[in-house]
Amino acid sequence: MAHTLQVIEPATEQVLAELPHAGVEEADAAIERAKAAFPAWRDVTPGDRAKILRRIAAAIDERADDLAELEARNVGKPISDARGEVGMVVDTFLYYSGAPERLLGDTIPVAGGMDFTFREPLGVVGLITPWNFPIAITSWKLAPALAAGNTVVLKPAELTPLTALELEKIAVEAGLPEGVFNVVVGPGRVVGERMVEHPDVAKIAFTGSTEVGRRIGALASQSIKRVTLELGGKSANIVFADADLDRAAASAPLAVFGNAGQDCCARSRILVERSALDRFMDALEEAVDSLRVGDPLDPDTQMGPLISADQREKVSSYADGEAPVAIRGSAPDGPGYWFPPTVLCPVSNDDRAAREEIFGPVAAVIPFDSEAEAVRLANDTIYGLSGSIWTRNGARALRVARAVESGALSVNSNTSVRVSTPFGGFKQSGIGRELGPHALDAYTELKNVYVSTE
Ligand code: NDP
């Protein structure tokens, strides 16, 4: 072990845990364990694999309160959000427990014989996860990977490794054979890159910044490793003047400030039709003022601190930039990495605050004059992850939903993620889809077998 890693609680700046810090040697050992465990796990009958996934779901459910508290303290997220996310982890394992017995293939009509397709596991899959939704995002990758018969090495973000380590223990206690799921806590540049470059890792599933995603893609290309990437966003929340403005404004703050803005789905560009701008801003101000920012463990809290001092410094540079601050909410004084919810208005789509992923509680309001301009602005970004359209005009809602280049859009709602529906990005927001039945494609190879009957 190289040295000890201190895990910090963002709301107090105190040490929450100390862990051994892994390096290349530990990464190699985990990959070796996963490789050794693969043949037996692949050959577990589909029904038995399903049962183990259901037992893991039940065991997480039993420990849900403890896991939620650990996640809330480690990330600084409101306990009510953490409870919801742990609930989603349970649902994700239950959803994919239906998969082992439903990984169907095709029979294809061909001349001279019969043709079948099979979905086969890849082998050892490497998961690299971020610090914003640690346990939830882990489950989106881990559950379909295991369901399809792969073994797994997970490298959680060093800032937030605690629930991943608990999950590893819970899974083994629930009956997952030793070596099938291995957690290695170490730096991305060392442990993460080792996983990407290791010849015995068949695939990398990554969530994090577009910059690191680019590097992983480049390194993985050396061995034609399978890669799925869930990266950044700069999503548009498009509010037309004919929308229910009160509802749109009431739900806009948490669509950016939820998880303190550290959300790849954050609708951080709020596009508002100019004729409704004043009414919308008045309602938005009221909603921002009523946001409860404070102790993550208070069940009424809606927004906690940022993850780290570095993240706060990065976020400050946008809030103190070229665009005027129209609304500034409140935040506790230190200790803790607090940052007040902040709305900039009017913002040009060319401003830095409208172009770069801020990953903090800073929203940019951008006025527009026509549907065509709204679509142009929404698409004028390197990203394409999520977004919303607020209007009472059904035909317009459908037109705009088809025209916006984005992986997950909502009409008159700001939600993006459901266990049973695909989630992922267009453009530089990523490659591949998580959740829903589509995620299984990312954890299986398609094999075609032809049998001559002549
Ligand atoms: P990163 O992309 O650096 O981190 C995500 C994960 O990748 C972590 O586990 C990290 O490990 C690991 N990692 C870092 N470098 C490498 C590498 N070279 N090879 C393999 N794995 C690596 O995000 P940051 O924590 O630096 O956050 C920076 C910005 O990224 C945020 O401000 C935000 O804009 C964006 N981001 C987007 C997320 C999303 O959900 N789309 C999630 C997180 C961040 P470790 O940190 O332990 O070294």
PDB file of C-alpha atoms in Angstrom, residues 69 135 143 147 175 231 349 395 451:
ATOM      1  CA  GLU A  69     -26.364   8.234   5.884  1.00  0.00           C
ATOM      2  CA  ILE A 135     -23.682   4.269  -5.113  1.00  0.00           C
ATOM      3  CA  ALA A 143     -26.142  -4.813 -11.836  1.00  0.00           C
ATOM      4  CA  ALA A 147     -26.604 -10.095 -14.659  1.00  0.00           C
ATOM      5  CA  GLY A 175     -24.082 -14.885  -1.814  1.00  0.00           C
ATOM      6  CA  LEU A 231     -19.716  12.337 -19.526  1.00  0.00           C
ATOM      7  CA  ASN A 349     -24.873  31.498 -25.097  1.00  0.00           C
ATOM      8  CA  ALA A 395     -47.276  19.757 -31.201  1.00  0.00           C
ATOM      9  CA  VAL A 451     -25.504 -24.779 -38.240  1.00  0.00           C
TER      10      VAL A 451
END
